[in-house]
Tab-separated table of C-alpha atoms in Angstrom:
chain	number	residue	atom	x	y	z
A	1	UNK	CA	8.449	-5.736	22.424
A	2	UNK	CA	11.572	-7.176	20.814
A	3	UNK	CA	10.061	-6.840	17.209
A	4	UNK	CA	9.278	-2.998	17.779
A	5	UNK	CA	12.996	-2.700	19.745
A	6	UNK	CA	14.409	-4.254	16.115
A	7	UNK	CA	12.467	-1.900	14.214
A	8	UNK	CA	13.562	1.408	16.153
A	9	UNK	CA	17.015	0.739	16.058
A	10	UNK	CA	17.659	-1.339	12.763
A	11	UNK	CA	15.074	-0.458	10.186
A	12	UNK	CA	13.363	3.160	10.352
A	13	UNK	CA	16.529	4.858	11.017
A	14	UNK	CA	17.558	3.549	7.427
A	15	UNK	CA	13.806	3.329	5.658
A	16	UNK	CA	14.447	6.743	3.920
A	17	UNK	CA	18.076	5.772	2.257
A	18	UNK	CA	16.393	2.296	1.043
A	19	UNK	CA	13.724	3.574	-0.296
A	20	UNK	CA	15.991	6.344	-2.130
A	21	UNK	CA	18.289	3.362	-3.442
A	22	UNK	CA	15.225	0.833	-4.114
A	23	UNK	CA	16.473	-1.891	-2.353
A	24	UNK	CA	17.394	-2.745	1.541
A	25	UNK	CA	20.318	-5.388	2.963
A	26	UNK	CA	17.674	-8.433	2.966
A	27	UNK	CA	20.511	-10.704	4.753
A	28	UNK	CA	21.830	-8.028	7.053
A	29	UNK	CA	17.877	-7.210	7.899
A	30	UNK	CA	16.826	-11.396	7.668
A	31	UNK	CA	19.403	-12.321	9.965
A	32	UNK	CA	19.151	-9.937	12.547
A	33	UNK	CA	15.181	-11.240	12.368
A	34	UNK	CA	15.651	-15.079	12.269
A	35	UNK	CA	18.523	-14.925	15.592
A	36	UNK	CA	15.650	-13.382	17.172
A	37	UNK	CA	13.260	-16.019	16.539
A	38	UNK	CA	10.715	-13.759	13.932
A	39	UNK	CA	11.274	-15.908	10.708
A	40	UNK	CA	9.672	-18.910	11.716
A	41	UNK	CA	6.901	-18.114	14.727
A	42	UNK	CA	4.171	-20.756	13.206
A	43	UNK	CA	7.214	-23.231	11.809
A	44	UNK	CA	8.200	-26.386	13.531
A	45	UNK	CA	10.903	-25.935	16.217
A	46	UNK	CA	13.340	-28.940	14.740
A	47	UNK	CA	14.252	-26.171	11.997
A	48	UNK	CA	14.554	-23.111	14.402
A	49	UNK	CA	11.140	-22.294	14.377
A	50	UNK	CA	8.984	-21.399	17.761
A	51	UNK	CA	5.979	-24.170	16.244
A	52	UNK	CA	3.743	-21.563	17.370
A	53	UNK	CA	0.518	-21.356	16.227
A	54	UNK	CA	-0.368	-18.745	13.226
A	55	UNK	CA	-1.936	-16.082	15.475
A	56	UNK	CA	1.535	-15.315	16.293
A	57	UNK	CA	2.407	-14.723	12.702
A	58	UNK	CA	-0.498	-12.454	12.502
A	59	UNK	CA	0.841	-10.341	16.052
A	60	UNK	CA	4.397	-10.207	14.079
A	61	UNK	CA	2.700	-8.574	11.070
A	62	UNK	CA	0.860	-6.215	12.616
A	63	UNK	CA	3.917	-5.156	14.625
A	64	UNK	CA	5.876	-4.780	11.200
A	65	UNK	CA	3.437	-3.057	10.112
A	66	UNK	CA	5.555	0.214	12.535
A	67	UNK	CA	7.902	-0.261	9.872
A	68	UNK	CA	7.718	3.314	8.175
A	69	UNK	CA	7.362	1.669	4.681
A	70	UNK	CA	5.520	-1.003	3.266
A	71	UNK	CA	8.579	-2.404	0.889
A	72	UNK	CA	10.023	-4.205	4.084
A	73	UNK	CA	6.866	-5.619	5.963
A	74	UNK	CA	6.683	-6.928	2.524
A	75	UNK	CA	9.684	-8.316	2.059
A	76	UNK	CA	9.483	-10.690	5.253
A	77	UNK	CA	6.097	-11.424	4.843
A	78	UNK	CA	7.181	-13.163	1.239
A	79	UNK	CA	9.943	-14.952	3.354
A	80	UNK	CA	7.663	-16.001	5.991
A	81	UNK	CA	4.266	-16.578	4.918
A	82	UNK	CA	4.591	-16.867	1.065
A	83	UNK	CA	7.405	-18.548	-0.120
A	84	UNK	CA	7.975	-21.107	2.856
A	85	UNK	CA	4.387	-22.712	4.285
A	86	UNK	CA	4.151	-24.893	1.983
A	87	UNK	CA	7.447	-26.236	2.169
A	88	UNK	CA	6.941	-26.430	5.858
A	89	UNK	CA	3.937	-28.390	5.566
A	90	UNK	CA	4.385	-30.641	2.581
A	91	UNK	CA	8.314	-30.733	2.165
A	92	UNK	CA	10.183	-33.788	2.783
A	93	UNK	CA	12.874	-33.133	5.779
A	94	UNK	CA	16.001	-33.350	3.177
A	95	UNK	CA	14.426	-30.372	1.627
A	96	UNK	CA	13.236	-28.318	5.447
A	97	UNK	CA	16.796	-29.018	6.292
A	98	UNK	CA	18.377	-27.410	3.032
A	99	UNK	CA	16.270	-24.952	2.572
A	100	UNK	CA	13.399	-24.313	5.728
A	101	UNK	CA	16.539	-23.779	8.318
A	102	UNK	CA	18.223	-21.523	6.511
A	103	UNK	CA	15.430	-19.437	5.754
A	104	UNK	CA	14.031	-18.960	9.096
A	105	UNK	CA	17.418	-18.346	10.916
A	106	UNK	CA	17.851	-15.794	8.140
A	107	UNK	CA	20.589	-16.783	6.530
A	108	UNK	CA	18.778	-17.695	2.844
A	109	UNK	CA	16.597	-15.278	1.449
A	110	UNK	CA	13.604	-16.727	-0.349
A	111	UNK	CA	11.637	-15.454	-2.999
A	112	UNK	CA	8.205	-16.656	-4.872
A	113	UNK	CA	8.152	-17.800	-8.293
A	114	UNK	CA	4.043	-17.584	-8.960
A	115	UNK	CA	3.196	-14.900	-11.168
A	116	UNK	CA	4.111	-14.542	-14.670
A	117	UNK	CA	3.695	-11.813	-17.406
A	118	UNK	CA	0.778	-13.402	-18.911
A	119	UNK	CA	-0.294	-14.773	-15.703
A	120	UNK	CA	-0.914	-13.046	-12.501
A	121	UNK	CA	-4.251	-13.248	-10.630
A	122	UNK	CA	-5.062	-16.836	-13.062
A	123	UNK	CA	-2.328	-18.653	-11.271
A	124	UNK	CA	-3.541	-21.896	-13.465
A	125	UNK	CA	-2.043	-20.354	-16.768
A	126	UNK	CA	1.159	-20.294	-15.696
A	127	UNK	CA	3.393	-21.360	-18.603
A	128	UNK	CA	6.597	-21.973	-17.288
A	129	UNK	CA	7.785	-25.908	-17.768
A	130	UNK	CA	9.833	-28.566	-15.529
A	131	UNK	CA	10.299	-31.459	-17.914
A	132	UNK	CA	11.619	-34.829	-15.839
A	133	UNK	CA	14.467	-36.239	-17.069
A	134	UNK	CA	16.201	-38.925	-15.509
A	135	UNK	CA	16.532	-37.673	-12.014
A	136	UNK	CA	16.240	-34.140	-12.513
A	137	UNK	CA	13.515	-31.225	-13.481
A	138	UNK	CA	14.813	-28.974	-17.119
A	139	UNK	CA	13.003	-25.929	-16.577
A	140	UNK	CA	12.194	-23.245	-19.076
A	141	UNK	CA	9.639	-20.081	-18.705
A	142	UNK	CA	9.996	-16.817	-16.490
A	143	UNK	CA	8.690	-15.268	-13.539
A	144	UNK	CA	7.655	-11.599	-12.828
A	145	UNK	CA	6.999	-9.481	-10.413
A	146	UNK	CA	9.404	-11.632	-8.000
A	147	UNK	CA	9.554	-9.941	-4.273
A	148	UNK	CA	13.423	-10.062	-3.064
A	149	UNK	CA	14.202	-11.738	-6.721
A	150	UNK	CA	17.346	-9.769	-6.827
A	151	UNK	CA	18.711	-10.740	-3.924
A	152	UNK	CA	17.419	-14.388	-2.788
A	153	UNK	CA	19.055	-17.642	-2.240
A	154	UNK	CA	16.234	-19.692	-3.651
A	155	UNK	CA	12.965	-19.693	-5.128
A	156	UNK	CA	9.699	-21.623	-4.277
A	157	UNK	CA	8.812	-22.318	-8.086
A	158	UNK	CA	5.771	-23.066	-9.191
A	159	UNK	CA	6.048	-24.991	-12.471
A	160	UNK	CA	4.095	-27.212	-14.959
A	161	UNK	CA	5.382	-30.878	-14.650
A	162	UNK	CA	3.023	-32.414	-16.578
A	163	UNK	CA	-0.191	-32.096	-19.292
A	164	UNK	CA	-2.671	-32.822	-16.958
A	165	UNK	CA	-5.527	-30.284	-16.102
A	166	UNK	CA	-4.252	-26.870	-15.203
A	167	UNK	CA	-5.313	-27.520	-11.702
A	168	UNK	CA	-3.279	-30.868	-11.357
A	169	UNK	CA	-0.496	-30.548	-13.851
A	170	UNK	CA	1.735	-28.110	-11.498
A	171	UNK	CA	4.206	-28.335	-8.487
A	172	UNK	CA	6.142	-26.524	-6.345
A	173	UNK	CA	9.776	-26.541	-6.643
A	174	UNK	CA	12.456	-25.174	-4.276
A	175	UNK	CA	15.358	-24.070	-6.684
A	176	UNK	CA	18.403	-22.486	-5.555
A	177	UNK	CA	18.587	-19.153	-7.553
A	178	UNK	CA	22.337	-19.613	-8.229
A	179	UNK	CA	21.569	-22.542	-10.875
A	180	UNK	CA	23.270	-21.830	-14.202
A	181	UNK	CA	20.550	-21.224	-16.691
A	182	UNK	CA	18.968	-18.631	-13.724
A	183	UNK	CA	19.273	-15.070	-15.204
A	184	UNK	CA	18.049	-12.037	-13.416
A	185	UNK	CA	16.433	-9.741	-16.435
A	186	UNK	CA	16.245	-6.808	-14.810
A	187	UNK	CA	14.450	-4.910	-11.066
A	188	UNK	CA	11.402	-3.548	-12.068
A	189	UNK	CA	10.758	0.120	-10.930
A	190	UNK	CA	7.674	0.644	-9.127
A	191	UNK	CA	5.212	2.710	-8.132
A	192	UNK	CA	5.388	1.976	-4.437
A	193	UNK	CA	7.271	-0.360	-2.239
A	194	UNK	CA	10.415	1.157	-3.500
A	195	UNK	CA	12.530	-0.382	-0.944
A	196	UNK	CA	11.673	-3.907	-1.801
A	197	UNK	CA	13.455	-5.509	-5.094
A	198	UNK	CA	10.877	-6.656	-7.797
A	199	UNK	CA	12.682	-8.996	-10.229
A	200	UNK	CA	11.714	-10.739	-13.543
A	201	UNK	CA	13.433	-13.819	-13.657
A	202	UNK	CA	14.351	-16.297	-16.220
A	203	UNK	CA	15.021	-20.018	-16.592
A	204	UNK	CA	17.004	-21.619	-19.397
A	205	UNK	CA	17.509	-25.432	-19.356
A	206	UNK	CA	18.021	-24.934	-15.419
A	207	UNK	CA	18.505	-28.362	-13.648
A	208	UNK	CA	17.169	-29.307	-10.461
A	209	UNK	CA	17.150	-32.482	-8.529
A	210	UNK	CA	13.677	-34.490	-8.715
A	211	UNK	CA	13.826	-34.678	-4.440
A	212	UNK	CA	13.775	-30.484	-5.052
A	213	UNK	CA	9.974	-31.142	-5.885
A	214	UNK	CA	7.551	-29.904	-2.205
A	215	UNK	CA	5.355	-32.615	-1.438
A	216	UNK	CA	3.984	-34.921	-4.242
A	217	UNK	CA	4.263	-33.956	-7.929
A	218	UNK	CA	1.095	-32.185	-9.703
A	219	UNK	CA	0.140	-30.976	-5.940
A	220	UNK	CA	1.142	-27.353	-6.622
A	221	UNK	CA	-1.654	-25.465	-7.430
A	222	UNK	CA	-3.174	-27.052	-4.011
A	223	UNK	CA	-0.409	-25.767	-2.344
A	224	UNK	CA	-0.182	-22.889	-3.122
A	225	UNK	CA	-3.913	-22.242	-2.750
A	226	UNK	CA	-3.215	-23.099	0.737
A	227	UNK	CA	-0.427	-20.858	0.927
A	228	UNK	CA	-2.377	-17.820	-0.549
A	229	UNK	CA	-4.979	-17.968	2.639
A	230	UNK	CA	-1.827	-17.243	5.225
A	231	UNK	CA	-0.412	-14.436	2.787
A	232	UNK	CA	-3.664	-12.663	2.314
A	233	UNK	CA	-4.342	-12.835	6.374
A	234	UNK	CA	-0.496	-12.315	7.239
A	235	UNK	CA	-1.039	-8.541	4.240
A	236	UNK	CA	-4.181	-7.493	6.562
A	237	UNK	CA	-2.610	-7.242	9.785
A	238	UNK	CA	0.217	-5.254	8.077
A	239	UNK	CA	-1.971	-2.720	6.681
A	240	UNK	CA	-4.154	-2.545	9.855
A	241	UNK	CA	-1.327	-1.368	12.259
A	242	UNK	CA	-0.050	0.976	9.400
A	243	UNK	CA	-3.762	2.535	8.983
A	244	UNK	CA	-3.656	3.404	12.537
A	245	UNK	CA	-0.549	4.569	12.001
A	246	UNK	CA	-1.418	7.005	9.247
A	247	UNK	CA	-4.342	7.776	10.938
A	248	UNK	CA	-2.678	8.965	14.216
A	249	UNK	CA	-0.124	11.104	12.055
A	250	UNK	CA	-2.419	13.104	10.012
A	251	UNK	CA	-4.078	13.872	13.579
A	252	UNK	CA	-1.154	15.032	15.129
A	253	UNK	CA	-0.517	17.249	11.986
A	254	UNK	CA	-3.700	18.449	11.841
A	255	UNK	CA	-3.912	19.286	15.357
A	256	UNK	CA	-0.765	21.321	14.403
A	257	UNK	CA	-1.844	23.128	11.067
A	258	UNK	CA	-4.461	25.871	11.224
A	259	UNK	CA	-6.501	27.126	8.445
A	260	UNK	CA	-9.251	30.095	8.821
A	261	UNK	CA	-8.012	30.718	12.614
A	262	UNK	CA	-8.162	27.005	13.967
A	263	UNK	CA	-6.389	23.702	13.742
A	264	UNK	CA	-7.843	21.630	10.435
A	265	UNK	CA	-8.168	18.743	12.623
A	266	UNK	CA	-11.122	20.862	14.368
A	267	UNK	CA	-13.415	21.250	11.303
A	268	UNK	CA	-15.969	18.474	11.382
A	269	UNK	CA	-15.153	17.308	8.196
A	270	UNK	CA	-11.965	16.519	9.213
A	271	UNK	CA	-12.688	15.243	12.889
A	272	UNK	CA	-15.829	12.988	11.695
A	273	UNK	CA	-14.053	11.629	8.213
A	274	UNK	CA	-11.389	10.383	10.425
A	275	UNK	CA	-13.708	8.632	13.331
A	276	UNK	CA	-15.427	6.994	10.538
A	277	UNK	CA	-11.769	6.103	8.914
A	278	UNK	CA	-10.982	4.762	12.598
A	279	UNK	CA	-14.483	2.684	12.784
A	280	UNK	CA	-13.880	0.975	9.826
A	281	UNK	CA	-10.495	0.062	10.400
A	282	UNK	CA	-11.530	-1.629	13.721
A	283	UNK	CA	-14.334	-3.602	12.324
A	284	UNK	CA	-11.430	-5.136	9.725
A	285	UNK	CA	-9.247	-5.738	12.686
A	286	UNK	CA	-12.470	-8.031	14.318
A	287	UNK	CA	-12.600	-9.836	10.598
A	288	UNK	CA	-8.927	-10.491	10.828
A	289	UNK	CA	-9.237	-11.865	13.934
A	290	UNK	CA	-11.827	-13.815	13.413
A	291	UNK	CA	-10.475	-15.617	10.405
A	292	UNK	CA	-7.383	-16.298	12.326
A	293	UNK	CA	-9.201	-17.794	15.151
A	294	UNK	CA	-11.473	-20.198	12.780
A	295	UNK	CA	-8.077	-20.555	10.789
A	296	UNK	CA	-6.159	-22.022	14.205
A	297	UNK	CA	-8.975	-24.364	14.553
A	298	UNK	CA	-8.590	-25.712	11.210
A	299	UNK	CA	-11.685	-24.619	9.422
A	300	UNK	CA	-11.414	-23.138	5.723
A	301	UNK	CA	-11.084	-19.786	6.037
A	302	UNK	CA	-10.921	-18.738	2.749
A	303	UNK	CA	-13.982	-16.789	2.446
A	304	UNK	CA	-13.121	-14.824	4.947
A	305	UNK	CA	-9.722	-13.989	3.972
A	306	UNK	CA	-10.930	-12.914	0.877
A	307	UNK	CA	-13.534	-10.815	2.741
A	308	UNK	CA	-10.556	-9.388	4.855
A	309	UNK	CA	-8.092	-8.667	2.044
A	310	UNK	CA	-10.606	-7.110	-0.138
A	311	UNK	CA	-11.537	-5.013	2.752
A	312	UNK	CA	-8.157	-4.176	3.444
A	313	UNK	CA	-6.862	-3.226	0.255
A	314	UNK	CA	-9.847	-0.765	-0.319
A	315	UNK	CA	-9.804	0.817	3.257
A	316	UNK	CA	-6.133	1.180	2.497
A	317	UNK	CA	-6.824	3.165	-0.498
A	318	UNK	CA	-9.240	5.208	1.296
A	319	UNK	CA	-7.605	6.144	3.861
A	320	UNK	CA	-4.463	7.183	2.301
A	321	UNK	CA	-6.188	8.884	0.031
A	322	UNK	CA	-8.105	10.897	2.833
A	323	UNK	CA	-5.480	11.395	4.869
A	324	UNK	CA	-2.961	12.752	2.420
A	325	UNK	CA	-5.657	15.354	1.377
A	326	UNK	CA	-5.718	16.710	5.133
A	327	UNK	CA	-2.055	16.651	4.748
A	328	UNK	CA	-2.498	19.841	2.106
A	329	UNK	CA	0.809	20.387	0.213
A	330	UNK	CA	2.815	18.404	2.355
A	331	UNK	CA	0.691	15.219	1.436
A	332	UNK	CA	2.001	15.655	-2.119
A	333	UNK	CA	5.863	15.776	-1.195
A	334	UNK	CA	7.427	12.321	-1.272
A	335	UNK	CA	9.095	13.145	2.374
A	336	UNK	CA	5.982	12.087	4.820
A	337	UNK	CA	4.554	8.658	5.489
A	338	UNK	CA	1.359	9.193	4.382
A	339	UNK	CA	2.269	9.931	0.687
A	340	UNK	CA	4.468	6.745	0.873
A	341	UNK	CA	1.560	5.087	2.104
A	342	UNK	CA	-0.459	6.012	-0.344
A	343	UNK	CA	1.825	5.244	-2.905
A	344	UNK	CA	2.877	1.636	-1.061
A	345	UNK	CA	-1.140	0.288	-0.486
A	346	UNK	CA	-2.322	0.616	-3.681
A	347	UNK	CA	-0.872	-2.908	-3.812
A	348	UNK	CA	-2.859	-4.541	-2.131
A	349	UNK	CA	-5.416	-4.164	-4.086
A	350	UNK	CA	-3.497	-5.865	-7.013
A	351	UNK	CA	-1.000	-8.490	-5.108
A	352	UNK	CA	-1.787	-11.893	-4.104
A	353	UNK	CA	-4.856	-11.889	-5.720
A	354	UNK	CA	-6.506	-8.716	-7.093
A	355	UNK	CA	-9.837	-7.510	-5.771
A	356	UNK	CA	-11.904	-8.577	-8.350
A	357	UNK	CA	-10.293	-11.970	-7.820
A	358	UNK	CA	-11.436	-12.061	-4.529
A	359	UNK	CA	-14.949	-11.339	-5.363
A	360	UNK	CA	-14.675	-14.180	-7.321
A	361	UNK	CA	-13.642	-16.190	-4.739
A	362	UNK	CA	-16.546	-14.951	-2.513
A	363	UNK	CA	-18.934	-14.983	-4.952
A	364	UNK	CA	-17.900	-18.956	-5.106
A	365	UNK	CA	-18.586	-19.648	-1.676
A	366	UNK	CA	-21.585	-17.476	-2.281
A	367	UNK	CA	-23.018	-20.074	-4.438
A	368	UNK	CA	-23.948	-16.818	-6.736
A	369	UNK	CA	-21.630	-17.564	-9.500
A	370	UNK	CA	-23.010	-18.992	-13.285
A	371	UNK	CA	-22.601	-22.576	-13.787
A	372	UNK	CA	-20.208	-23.792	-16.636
C-alpha cells in the first residue's frame, strides 16, 4: 500500500537517528503524509480530507503501526485523531479553514493541550483559565506532557472559561502556539517514545480571538470526551499490528538462536507462550473491530473502547515483556525492536486515560459503581 511504501522509504530508514536525537522532522514527515491523503481519511473533503468513514482511520493506524517505533505512530495519531475531531465536528468553518486545512495537508502541526501536572487521567481538574474580555480569551495555566509541543503550529486547548461545574465550565480552544505569552518550558525526557517531543507548555496573559473557541463555549469537556473514544480506538490498532510485529521477530530469532542443541523457538515453552501471545492478540483485533463497526453506525462505543484499550495496553506489556525474555541478552540492548517496544508500550497503559481509569469507565456502564 501507499502508507507501507511511505514508511519503507521515509521513516524506518531514519527511526534509529530520531530516536537517538529524541525528536523527528514532524513537517518534513506531516507533509509528505497529508499530499498523500493520510491526515484527514475520516475528515470532510472541503478541507482536503477523503470524508471517509473512521474504519479507514483505524486501517491507517494499524498500518503505522510497521513504523519501527512507537514515538511516530504517535505523533500522527495526536495530529489526526486527538487534537483535530473535534474541531472537525464542532468547529465553525472560519476556524476548519485556518486551522483543519492546514493540518491535514500537513503543513501545521497540531498538538493537544489536555493534561496538566496536577491533572492527567481527571481531565475535569484542569486548572488552566481563559478569562473573556472584550473579544478575546486571556489565558493563564500550563500544559504537560504535550505530544509534538515542541514543534507544533497550534494547540487544541482545553481551558476553563467559566465557574460553572467542572463538567460544563470548559472549552476547547484552537490557539496558534506562536502567541506571545506561549513559552515552551522545556522537552521532557522519557522513558519510551523517544522520537516523539513531549513538551510542558506555558501560557502568560496569551490572547486569543473569542471565534478561536470549537463549537459553543462550556462544551469542552463533551468534546473532548468524544474525542477520547477515536484516540483510544485509533492507540489499539497501532499496538495490534506492532504486537504481531514483535511477535513475528522474536520467532524468526528464535528460530535462529539455539540453546542445549536446538533452536529456543522449539522448546514448548517458547512455541506455546507465543501461540497463546498470538490468540490473544487476535481476539483484541475482533474487539477493535467490533467497536469500530458499532462506532460507524453511530452507537456509543465507549464501553468498548475502554474494554479495547485496557486490553491493549496490558497485552502490550505482556508481550513485550515475553518476548524480550526469549530475546536473552540481546532483549536487554537498546538496538532491537522488541526492547524499544517494550520500553514504547508501557504507555499505553498510562496515556489517554490510564487503566484504572478505564475500569472506571467500565465499571460505569457496568452499573457496579457506589452511588454518590
Amino acid at each position: 500500500s501507499w502508507v507501507s511504501e511511505i514508511i519503507d522509504q521515509e521513516i524506518n530508514p531514519h527511526v534509529d537517528q530520531w530516536e537517538a536525537e529524541g525528536t523527528f522532522p514532524a513537517h518534513k514527515i506531516f507533509k509528505i503524509l497529508g499530499s498523500a491523503g493520510f491526515l484527514g481519511v475520516n475528515k470532510p473533503v472541503e478541507y482536503g480530507g477523503l470524508g471517509l468513514d473512521f474504519s479507514y482511520s483505524v486501517a491507517v493506524s494499524e498500518e503505522l503501526g510497521n513504523i519501527r517505533c512507537g514515538g511516530i505512530p504517535m505523533a500522527i495519531g495526536v495530529q489526526t485523531d486527538m487534537a483535530t475531531p473535534a474541531l472537525a465536528r464542532f468547529g465553525s468553518a472560519e476556524l476548519k479553514e485556518e486551522f483543519l486545512l492546514p493540518s491535514i495537508l500537513g503543513d501545521k502541526v497540531a498538538c493537544l493541550g489536555v493534561s496538566e501536572v496536577g491533572a492527567g487521567s481527571d481531565v475535569s481538574s484542569i486548572l488552566t483559565k481563559a478569562v473573556r474580555k472584550g473579544d478575546e480569551y486571556v489565558i493563564n495555566g500550563g500544559k504537560m506532557w504535550t505530544t509534538n509541543g515542541t514543534q507544533a503550529d497550534w494547540i487544541c486547548l482545553l481551558a476553563n472559561t467559566s465557574d460553572a461545574a467542572p463538567h460544563r465550565n470548559k472549552s476547547l480552544i484552537c490557539l496558534p502556539m506562536t502567541l506571545p505569552g506561549v513559552h515552551i518550558a522545556r522537552k521532557i525526557d522519557k522513558l519510551g517514545m523517544w522520537s516523539s517531543d513531549t513538551a510542558e507548555v506555558f501560557f502568560d496573559d496569551v490572547r486569543v480571538p473569542c471565534k478561536n473557541i470549537i463549537g459553543q463555549e462550556g462544551m469542552g469537556f463533551t468534546y473532548q470526551m468524544l474525542q477520547f473514544q477515536e484516540e483510544r480506538l485509533w492507540a489499539v490498532a497501532n499496538i495490534v499490528t506492532m504486537m504481531d510485529n514483535i511477535i513475528q521477530e522474536t520467532i524468526q530469532y528464535t528460530r535462529q538462536r539455539k540453546i542445549f542443541k536446538q533452536p529456543v523457538l522449539y522448546h514448548q515453552s517458547v512455541n506455546f507462550r507465543l501461540a497463546e501471545l498470538q490468540t490473544e492478540v487476535e481476539l483484541l483485533r475482533s474487539l477493535l473491530y467490533r467497536a469500530t463497526a458499532l462506532y460507524i453506525k453511530g452507537n456509543d462505543v465507549t464501553k468498548l473502547a475502554s474494554m479495547a484499550k485496557l486490553k491493549g495496553g496490558r497485552l502490550a506489556r505482556e508481550v513485550g515483556d515475553s518476548c524480550l525474555q526469549y530475546w536473552g541478552g540481546m532483549g536487554f540492548t537498546s538496538d532491537v525492536l522488541v526492547s524499544r517496544f517494550y520500553r514504547d508500550s508501557r504507555l499505553l497503559s498510562i496515556g489517554g486515560g490510564a487503566d484504572e481509569v478505564m475500569l472506571g469507565i467500565i465499571c460505569k456502564y457496568m452499573d457496579t459503581l457506589p452511588k454518590k
